[in-house]
Short mmCIF file of C-alpha atoms and ligand atoms in Angstrom, two decimals:
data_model
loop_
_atom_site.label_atom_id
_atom_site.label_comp_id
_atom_site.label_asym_id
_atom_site.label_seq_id
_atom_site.Cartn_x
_atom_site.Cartn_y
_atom_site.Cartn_z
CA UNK A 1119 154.65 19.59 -214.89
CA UNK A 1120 152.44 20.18 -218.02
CA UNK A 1121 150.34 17.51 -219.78
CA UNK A 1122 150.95 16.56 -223.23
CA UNK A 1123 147.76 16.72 -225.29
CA UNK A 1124 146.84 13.61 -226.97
CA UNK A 1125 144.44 14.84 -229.71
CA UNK A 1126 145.67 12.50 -232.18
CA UNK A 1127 143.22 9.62 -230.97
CA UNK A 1128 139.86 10.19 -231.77
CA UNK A 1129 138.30 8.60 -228.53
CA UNK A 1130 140.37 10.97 -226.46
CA UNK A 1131 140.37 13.93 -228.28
CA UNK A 1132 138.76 16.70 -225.83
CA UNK A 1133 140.15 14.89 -222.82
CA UNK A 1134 142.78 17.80 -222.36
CA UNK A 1135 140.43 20.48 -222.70
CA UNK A 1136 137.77 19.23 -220.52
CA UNK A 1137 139.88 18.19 -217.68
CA UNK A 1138 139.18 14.42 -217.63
CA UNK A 1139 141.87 13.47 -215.06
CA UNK A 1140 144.67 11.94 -216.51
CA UNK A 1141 147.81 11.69 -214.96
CA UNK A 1142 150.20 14.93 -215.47
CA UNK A 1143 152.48 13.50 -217.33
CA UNK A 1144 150.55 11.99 -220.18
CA UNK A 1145 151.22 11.38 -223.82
CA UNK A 1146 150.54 10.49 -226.96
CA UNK A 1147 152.81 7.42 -229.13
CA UNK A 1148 152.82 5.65 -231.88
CA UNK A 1149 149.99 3.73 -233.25
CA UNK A 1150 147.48 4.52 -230.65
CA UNK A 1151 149.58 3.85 -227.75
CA UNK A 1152 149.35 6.13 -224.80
CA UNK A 1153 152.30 7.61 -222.98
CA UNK A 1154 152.45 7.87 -218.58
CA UNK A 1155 156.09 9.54 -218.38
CA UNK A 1156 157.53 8.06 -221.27
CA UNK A 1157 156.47 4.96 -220.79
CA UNK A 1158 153.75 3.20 -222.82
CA UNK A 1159 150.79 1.75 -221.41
CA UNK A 1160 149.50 -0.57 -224.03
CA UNK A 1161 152.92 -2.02 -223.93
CA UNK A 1162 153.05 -2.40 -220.02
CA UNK A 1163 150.08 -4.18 -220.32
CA UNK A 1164 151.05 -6.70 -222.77
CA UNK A 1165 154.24 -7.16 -220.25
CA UNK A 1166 152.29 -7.44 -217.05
CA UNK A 1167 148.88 -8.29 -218.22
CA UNK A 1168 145.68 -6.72 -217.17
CA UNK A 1169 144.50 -6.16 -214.41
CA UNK A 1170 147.55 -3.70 -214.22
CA UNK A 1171 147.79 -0.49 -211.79
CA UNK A 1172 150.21 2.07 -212.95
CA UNK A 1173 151.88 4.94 -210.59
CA UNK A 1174 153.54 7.95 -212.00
CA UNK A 1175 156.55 8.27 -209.95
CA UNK A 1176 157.13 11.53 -210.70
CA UNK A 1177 153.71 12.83 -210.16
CA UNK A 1178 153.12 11.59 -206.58
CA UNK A 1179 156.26 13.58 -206.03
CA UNK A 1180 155.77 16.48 -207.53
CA UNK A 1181 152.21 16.38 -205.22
CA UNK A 1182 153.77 15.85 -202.31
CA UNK A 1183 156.69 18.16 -202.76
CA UNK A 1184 153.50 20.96 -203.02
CA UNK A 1185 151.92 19.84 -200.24
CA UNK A 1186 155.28 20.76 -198.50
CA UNK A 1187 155.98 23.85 -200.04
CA UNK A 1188 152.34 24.99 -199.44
CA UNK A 1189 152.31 24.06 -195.64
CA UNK A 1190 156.12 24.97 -194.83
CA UNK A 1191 156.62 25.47 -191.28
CA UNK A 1192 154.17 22.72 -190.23
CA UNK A 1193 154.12 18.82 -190.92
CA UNK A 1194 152.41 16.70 -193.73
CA UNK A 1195 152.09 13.27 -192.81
CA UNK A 1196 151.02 10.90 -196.16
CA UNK A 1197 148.32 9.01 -194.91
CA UNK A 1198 149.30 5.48 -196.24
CA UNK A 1199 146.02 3.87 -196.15
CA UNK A 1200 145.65 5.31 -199.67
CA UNK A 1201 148.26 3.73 -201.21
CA UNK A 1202 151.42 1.78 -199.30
CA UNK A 1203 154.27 -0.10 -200.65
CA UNK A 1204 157.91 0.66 -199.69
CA UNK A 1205 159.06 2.51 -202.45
CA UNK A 1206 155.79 4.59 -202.18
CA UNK A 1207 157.56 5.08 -198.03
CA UNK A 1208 160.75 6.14 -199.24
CA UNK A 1209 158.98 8.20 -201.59
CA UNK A 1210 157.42 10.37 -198.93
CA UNK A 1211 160.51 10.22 -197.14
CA UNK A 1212 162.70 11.71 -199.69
CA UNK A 1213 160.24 14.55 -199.99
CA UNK A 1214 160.23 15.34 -196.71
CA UNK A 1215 156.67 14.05 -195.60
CA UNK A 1216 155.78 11.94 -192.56
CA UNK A 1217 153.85 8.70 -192.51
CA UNK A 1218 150.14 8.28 -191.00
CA UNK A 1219 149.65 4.29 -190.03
CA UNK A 1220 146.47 3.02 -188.86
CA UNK A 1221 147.37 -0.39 -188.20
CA UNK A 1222 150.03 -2.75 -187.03
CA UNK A 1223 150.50 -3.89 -190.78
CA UNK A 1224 151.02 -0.50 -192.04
CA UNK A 1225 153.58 0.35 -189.34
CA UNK A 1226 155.57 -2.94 -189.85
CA UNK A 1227 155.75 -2.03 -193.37
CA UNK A 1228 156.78 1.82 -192.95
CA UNK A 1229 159.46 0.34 -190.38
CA UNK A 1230 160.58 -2.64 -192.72
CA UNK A 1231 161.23 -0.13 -195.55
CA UNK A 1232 163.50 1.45 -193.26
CA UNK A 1233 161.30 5.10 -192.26
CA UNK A 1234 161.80 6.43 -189.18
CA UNK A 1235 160.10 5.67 -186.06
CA UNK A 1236 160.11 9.55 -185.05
CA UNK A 1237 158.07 10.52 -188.50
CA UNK A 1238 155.16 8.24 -187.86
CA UNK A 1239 151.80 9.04 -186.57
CA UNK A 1240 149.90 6.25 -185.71
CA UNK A 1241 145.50 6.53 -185.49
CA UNK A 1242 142.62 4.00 -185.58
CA UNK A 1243 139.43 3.88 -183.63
CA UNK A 1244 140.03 0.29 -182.18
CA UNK A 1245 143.96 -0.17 -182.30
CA UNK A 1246 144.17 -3.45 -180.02
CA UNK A 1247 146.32 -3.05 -177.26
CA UNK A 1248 148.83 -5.23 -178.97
CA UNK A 1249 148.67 -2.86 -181.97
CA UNK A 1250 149.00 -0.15 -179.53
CA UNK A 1251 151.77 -1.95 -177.22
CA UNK A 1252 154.10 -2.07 -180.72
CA UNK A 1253 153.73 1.44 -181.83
CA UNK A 1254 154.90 2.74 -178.15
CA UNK A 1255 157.85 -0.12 -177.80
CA UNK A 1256 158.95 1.02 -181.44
CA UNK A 1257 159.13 4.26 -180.80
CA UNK A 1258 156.19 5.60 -182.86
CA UNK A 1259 156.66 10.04 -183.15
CA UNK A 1260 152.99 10.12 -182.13
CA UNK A 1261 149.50 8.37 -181.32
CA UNK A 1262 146.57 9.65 -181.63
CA UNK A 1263 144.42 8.48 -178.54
CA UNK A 1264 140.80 7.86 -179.83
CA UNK A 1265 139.00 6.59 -176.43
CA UNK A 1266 139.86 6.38 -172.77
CA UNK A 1267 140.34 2.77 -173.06
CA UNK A 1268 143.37 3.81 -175.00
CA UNK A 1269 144.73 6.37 -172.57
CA UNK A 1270 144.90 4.16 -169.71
CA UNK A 1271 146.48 1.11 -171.92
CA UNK A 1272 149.04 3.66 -172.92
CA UNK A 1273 149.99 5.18 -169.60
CA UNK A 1274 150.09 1.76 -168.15
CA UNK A 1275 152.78 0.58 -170.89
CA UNK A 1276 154.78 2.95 -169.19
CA UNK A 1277 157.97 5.14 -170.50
CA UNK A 1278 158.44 4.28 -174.36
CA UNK A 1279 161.40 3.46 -176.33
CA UNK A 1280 164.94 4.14 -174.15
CA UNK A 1281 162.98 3.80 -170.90
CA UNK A 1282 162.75 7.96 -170.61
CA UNK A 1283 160.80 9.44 -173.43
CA UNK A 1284 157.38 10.14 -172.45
CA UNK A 1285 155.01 8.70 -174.98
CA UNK A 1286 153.75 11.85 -177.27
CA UNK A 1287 150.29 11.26 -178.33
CA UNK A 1288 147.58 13.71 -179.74
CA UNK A 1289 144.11 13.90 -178.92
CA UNK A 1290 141.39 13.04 -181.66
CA UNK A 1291 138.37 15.61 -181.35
CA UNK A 1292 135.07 15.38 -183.12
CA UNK A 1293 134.42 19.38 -183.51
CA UNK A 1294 131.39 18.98 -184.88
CA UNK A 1295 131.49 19.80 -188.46
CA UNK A 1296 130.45 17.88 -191.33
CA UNK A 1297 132.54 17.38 -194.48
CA UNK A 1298 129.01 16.89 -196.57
CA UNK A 1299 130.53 14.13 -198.12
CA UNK A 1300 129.37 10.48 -198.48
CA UNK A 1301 128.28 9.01 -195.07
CA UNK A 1302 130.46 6.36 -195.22
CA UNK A 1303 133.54 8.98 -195.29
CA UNK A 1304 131.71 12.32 -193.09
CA UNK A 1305 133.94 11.63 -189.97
CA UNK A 1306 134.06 14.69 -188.28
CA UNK A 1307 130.50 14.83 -186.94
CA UNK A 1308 129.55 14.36 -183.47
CA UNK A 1309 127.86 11.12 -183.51
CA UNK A 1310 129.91 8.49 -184.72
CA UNK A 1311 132.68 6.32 -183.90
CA UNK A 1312 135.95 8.47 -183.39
CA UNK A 1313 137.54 10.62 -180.92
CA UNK A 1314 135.94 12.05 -178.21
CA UNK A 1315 132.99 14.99 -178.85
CA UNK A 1316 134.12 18.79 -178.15
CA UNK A 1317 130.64 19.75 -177.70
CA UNK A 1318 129.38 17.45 -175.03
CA UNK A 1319 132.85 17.92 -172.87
CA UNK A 1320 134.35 14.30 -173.44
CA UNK A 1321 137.32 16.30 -175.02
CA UNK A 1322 138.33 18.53 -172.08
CA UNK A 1323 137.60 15.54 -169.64
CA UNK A 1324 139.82 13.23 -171.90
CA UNK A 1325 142.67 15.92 -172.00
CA UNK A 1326 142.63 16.42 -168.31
CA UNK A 1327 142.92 12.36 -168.04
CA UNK A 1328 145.95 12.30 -170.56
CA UNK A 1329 147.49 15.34 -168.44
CA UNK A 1330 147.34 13.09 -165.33
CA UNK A 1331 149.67 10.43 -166.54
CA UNK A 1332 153.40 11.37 -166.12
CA UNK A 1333 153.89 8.84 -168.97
CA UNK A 1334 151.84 10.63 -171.82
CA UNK A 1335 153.65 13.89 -172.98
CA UNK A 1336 149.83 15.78 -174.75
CA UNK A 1337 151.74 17.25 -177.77
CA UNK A 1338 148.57 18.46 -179.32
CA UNK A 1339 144.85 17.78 -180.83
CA UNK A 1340 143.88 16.21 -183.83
CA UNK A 1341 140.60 16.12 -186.10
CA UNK A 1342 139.73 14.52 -189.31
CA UNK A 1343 136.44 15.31 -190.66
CA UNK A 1344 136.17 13.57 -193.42
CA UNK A 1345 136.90 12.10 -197.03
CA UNK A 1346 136.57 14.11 -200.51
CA UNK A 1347 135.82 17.74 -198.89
CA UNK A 1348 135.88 20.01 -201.76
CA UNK A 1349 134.92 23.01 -199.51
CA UNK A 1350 137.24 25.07 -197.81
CA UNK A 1351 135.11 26.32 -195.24
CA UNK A 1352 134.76 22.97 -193.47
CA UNK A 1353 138.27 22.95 -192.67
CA UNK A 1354 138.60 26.75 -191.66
CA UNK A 1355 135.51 25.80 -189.15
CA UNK A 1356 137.12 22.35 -187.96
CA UNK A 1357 140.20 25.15 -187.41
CA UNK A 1358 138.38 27.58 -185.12
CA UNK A 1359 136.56 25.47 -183.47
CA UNK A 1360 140.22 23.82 -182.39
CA UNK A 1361 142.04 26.97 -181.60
CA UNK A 1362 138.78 27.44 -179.36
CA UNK A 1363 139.58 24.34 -177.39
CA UNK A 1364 143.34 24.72 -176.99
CA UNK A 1365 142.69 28.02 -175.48
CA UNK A 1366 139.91 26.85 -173.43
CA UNK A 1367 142.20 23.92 -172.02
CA UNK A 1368 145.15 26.30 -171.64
CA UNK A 1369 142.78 28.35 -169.61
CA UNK A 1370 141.27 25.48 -167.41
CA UNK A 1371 144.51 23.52 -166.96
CA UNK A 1372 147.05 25.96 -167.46
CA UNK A 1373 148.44 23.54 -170.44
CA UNK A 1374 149.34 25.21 -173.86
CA UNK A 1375 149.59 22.54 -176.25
CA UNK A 1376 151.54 23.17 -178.87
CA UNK A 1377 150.14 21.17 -182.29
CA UNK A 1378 147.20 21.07 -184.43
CA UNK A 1379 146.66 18.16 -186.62
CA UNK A 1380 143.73 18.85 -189.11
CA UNK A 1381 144.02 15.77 -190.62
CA UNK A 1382 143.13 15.28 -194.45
CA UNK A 1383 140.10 14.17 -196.82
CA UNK A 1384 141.17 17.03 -199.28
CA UNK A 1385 138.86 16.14 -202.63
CA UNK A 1386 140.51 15.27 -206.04
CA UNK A 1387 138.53 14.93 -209.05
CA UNK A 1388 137.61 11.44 -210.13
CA UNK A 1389 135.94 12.90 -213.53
CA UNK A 1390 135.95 16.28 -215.63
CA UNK A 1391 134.44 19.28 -213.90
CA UNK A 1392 134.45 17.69 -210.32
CA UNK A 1393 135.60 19.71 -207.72
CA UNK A 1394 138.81 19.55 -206.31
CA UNK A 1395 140.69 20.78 -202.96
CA UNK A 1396 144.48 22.18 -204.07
CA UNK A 1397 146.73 22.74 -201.07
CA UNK A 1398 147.96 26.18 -202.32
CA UNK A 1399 144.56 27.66 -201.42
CA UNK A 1400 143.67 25.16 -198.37
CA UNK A 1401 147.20 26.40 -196.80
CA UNK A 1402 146.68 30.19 -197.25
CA UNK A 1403 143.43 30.10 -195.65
CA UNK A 1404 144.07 27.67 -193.17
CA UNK A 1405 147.09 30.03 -192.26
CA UNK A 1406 145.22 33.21 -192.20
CA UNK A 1407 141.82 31.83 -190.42
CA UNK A 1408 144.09 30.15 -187.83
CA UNK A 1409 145.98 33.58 -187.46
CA UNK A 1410 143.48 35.36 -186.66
CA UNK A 1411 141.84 32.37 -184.09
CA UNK A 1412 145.14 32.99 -182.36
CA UNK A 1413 144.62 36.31 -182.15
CA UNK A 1414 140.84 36.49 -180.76
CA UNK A 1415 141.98 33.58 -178.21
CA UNK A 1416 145.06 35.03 -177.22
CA UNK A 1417 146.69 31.58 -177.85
CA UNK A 1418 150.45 30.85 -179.45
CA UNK A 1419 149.92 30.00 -183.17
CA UNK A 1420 150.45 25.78 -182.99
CA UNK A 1421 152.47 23.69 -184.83
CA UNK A 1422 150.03 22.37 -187.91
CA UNK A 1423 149.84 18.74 -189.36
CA UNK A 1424 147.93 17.84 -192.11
CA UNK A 1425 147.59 14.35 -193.40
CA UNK A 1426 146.53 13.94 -197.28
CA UNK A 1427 146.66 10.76 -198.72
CA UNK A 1428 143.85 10.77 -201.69
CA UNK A 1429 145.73 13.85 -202.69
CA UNK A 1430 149.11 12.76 -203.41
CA UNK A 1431 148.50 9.82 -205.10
CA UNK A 1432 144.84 9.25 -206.28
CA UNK A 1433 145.67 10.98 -210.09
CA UNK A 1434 148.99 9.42 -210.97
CA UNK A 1435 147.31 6.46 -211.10
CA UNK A 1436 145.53 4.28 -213.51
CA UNK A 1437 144.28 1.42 -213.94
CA UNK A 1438 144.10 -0.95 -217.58
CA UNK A 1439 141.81 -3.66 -217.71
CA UNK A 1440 141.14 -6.15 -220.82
CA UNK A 1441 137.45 -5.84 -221.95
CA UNK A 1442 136.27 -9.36 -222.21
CA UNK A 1443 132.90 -9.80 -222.96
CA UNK A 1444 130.06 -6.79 -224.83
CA UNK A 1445 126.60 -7.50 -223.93
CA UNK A 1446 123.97 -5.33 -225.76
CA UNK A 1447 120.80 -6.14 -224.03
CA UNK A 1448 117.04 -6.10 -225.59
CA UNK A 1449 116.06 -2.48 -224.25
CA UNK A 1450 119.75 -1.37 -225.72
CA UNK A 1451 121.63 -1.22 -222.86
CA UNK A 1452 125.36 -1.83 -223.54
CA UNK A 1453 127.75 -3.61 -220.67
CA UNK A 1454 130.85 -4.24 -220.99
CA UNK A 1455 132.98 -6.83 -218.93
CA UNK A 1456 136.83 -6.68 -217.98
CA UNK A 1457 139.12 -8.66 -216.16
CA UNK A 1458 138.77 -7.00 -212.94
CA UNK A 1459 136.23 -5.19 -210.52
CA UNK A 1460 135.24 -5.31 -207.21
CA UNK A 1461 138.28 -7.54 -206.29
CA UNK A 1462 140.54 -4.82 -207.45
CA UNK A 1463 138.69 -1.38 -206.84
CA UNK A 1464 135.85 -2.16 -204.24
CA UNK A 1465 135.50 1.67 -204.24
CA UNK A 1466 132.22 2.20 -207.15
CA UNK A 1467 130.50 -1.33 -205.06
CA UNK A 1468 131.37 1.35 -201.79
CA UNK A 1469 130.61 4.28 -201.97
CA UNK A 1470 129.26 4.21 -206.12
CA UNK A 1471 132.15 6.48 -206.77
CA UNK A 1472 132.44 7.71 -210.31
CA UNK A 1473 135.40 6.93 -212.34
CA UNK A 1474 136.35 7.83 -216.01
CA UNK A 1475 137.47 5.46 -218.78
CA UNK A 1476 138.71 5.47 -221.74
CA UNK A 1477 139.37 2.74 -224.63
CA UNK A 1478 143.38 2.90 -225.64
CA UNK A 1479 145.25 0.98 -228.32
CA UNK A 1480 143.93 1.12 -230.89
CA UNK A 1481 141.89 3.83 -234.04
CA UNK A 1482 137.87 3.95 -233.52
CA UNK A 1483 135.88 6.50 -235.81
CA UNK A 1484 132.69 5.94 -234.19
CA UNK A 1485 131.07 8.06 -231.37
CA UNK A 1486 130.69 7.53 -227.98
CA UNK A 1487 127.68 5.84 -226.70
CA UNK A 1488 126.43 5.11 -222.81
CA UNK A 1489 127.91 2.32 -221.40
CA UNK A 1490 128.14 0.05 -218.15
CA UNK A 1491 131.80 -1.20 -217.19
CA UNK A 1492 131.10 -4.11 -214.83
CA UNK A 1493 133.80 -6.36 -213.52
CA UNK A 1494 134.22 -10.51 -213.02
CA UNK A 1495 132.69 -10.81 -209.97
CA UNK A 1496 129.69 -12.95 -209.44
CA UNK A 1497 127.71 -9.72 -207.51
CA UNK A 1498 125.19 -7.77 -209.84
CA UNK A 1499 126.86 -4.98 -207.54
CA UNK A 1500 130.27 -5.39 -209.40
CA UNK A 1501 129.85 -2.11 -211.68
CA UNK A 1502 133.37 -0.19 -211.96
CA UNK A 1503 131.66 2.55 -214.00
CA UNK A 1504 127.97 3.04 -213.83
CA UNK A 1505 127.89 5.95 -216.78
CA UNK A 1506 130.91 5.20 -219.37
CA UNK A 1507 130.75 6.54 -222.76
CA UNK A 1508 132.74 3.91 -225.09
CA UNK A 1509 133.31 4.31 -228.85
CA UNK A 1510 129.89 1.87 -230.11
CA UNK A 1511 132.87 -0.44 -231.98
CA UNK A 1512 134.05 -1.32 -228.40
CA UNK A 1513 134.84 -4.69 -228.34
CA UNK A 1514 136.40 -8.41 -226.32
CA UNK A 1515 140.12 -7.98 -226.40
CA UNK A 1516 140.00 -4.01 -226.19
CA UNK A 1517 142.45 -2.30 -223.67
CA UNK A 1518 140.66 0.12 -221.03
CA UNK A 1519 142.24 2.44 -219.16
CA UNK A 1520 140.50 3.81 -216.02
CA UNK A 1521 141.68 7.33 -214.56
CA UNK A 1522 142.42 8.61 -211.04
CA UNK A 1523 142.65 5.30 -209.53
CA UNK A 1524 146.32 5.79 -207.01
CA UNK A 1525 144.21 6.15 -203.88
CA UNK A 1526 142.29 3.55 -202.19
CA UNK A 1527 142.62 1.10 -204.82
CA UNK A 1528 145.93 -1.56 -204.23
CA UNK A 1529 145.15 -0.86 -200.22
CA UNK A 1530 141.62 -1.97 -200.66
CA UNK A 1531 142.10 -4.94 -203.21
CA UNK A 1532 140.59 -8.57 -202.31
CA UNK A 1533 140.95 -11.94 -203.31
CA UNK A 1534 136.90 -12.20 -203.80
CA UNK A 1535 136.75 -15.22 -205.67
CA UNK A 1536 140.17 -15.94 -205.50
CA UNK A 1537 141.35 -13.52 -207.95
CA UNK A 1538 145.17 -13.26 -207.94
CA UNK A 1539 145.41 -9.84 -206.76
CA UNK A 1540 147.00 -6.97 -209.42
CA UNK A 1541 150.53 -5.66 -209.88
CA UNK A 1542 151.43 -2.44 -209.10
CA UNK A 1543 154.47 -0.85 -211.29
CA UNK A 1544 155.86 2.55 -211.45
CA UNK A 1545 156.91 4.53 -213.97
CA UNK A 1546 159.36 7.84 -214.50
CA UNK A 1547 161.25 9.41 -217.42
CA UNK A 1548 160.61 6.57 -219.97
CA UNK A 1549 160.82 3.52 -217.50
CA UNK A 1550 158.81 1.24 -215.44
CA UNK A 1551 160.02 -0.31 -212.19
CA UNK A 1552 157.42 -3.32 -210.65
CA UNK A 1553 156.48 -2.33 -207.27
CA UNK A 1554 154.42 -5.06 -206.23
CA UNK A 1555 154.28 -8.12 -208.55
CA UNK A 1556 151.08 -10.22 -209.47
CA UNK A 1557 150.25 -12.81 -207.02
CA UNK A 1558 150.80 -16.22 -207.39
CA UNK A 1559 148.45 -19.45 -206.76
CA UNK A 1560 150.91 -19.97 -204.59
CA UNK A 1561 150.62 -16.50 -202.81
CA UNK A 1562 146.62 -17.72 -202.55
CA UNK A 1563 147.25 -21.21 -200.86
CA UNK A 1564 150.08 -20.52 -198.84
CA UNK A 1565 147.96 -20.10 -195.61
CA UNK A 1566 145.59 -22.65 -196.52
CA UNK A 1567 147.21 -25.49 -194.09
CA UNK A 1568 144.95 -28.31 -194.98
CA UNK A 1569 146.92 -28.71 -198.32
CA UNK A 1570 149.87 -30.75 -198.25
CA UNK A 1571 152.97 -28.80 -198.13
CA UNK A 1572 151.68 -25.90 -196.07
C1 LIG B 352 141.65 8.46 -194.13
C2 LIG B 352 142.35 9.44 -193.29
C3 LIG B 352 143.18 10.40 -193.88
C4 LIG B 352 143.36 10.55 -195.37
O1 LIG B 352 142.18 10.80 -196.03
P1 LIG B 352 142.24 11.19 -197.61
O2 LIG B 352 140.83 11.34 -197.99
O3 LIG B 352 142.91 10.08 -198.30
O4 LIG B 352 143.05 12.45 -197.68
C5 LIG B 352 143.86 11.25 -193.03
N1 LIG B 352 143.73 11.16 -191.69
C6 LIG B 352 142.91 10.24 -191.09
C7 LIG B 352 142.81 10.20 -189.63
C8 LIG B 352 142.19 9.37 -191.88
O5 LIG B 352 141.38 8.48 -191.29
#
């Protein structure tokens, strides 16, 4: 897919050659309006209103059909905490991916929309043993086991599904090696929540409790260190450090297990001249370092999973919000309020991640000056964009687009203040399809039971 350049707007005009992250597929239209596949945005958001998140169909399958080609041979499970709806499900399906679920939600969902039980993989850190007693009775492909607590509540749930499978589950390791990403999202070093340590030994121990339940069939081990890794090397460490173990247990228990799950965080650029993580590369050198691991240790080359979700879906996304208010304050600062925020993208209150925006809809001759984007919320904290640059015309009743928003976005949206949460539609080849639809006052007081009627 090649993007169409959309030099015909002033405010955008350098976007292209910059690499501000718009979606593949965008364009240019008549009078001002911009084009996602075909389909107008300024349009959509006179149809749906604003807050309004917008999915490129086409784009989140084009980067998952890559992800496949790039790690043929092996597995990539979408990890749906990014972004989860049923169409987004069959989606993945139709291009061949598997699901990751980290909750009992997510799993009813993936099983409602009709995917099956064999392609999920289901993690978490604190599944409750009702969470955990669903996933096994379904038939869940695989669990990742995260404690001992777990192992024993598994084992003791007995034979899953038809009464003879043993339940496959997968091993989450903390090998030690930090993604040097934001705290909040640097899961793969040794002292924090998940998985058991390789370093101080709780790994082997774990395995050789997992091996002594008839019940629990040890397909494998599985790491995830971390969120918005931009450097390879982290991953090709995380890698040997894993073939280490496997051939370390195969030599102390005589077990050769046969998968590797590396899990995902792969980085995607919020903003021009970020780095990113493309799977071409990751694959190749995942493939050659873990070669040559296989080699030194002697150990058969494993089955690999890896489990992107920020990847596939984070840029064929956007987000248009309605600018409201335009406060220019004494010492010149300029903020600028929408109809959204924190409610629908908690991410910049978070982890003060960056986003780009853009104004759309309309001409603007004048030059971009610094500018705050801050949302509805009653929280000083409420800033979606810390360091815009807006046209200096910007003004209430403007349309704003803001880029790279797919991932981590609908999954993470509130009702803070009772905001009716945002829509989510699709769009491919010149039309738009509503995925999820705006909620209701109903939708908010439905579980409210001290109104009448509930
Ligand atoms: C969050 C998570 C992922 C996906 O992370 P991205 O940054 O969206 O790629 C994959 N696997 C596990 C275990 C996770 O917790």
């Amino acid at each position: 897919m090649t993007a169409v350049s959309i030099h015909q707007n002033h405010s955008l005009v350098g976007d292209f050659a910059d690499g501000t992250p718009w979606p593949l597929l965008t364009g240019y239209g008549h009078e001002h309006e911009v084009l996602l596949d075909g389909v107008g945005l300024v349009a959509l958001a006179q149809e749906f209103g604003t807050p309004l998140q917008v999915i490129s169909e086409s784009e989140v399958r084009e980067r998952a059909a890559e992800y496949r080609r790039a790690f043929a041979g092996g597995a990539v499970a979408y990890a749906s905490k990014a972004f989860l709806t049923s169409t987004m499900a069959r989606w993945m399906m139709d291009e061949g991916l598997d699901l990751d679920v980290c909750s009992g939600g997510e799993l009813a969902l993936a099983g409602a929309a009709g995917v099956p039980m064999d392609r999920i993989l289901m993690h978490g850190n604190a599944k409750s043993p009702q969470e955990l007693s669903d996933a096994h009775r379904s038939g869940v492909g695989r669990i990742v086991v995260d404690s001992r607590t777990e192992i024993s509540q598994l084992a003791a749930l007995g034979h899953s599904g038809d009464g003879h499978r043993r339940q496959k589950v997968l091993l989450r390791v903390l090998p030690g090696v930090s993604g040097h990403t934001h705290r909040s999202v640097d899961t793969g070093r040794e002292d924090q929540q998940f998985g058991f340590s390789l370093s101080s030994g709780a790994a082997l121990e774990a395995v050789r409790r997992v091996l002594s339940h008839s019940e629990l069939e040890l397909a494998g081990l599985h790491c995830h260190i971390g969120s918005q890794i931009a450097d390879p090397e982290a991953y090709l460490e995380a890698a040997r450090r894993m073939i280490a173990l496997m051939a370390h247990i195969r030599d102390v228990t005589g077990v050769v297990l046969p998968e590797l799950d590396l899990g995902g965080g792969h980085a995607v650029a919020y903003r021009a001249g970020d780095p990113e993580l493309a799977p071409g590369p990751l694959a190749a050198a995942l493939r050659e370092t873990i070669d040559r691991a296989c080699l030194v240790n002697r150990f058969p080359l494993p089955r690999m999973t890896i489990e992107p979700g920020r990847a596939i879906v984070a840029r064929a996304g956007v987000t248009l919000y309605r600018v409201i208010t335009v406060k220019r304050t004494a010492d010149g600062a300029l903020f600028v309020a929408v109809d959204g925020g924190m409610s629908d993208n908690p991410r910049p209150s978070l982890y003060h991640a960056s986003y780009t925006v853009r104004l759309i809809g309309r001409a603007t001759h004048q030059g971009a000056v610094p500018a705050t984007v801050v949302g509805r919320h009653c929280e000083a904290g409420d800033v979606l964009v810390q360091d815009a640059e807006l046209p200096a015309d910007i003004r209430p009743g403007d349309l704003l687009v803001m880029l790279c928003t797919g991932a981590y976005q609908h999954s993470m949206a509130s009702n803070y203040n009772m905001v009716r949460r945002s829509p989510v539609v699709s769009v491919r080849g010149g039309r738009a399809q509503v995925l999820i639809r705006r909620e209701t006052d109903d939708d908010l007081m439905r579980r409210d039971l001290g109104l009448a009627g509930n």
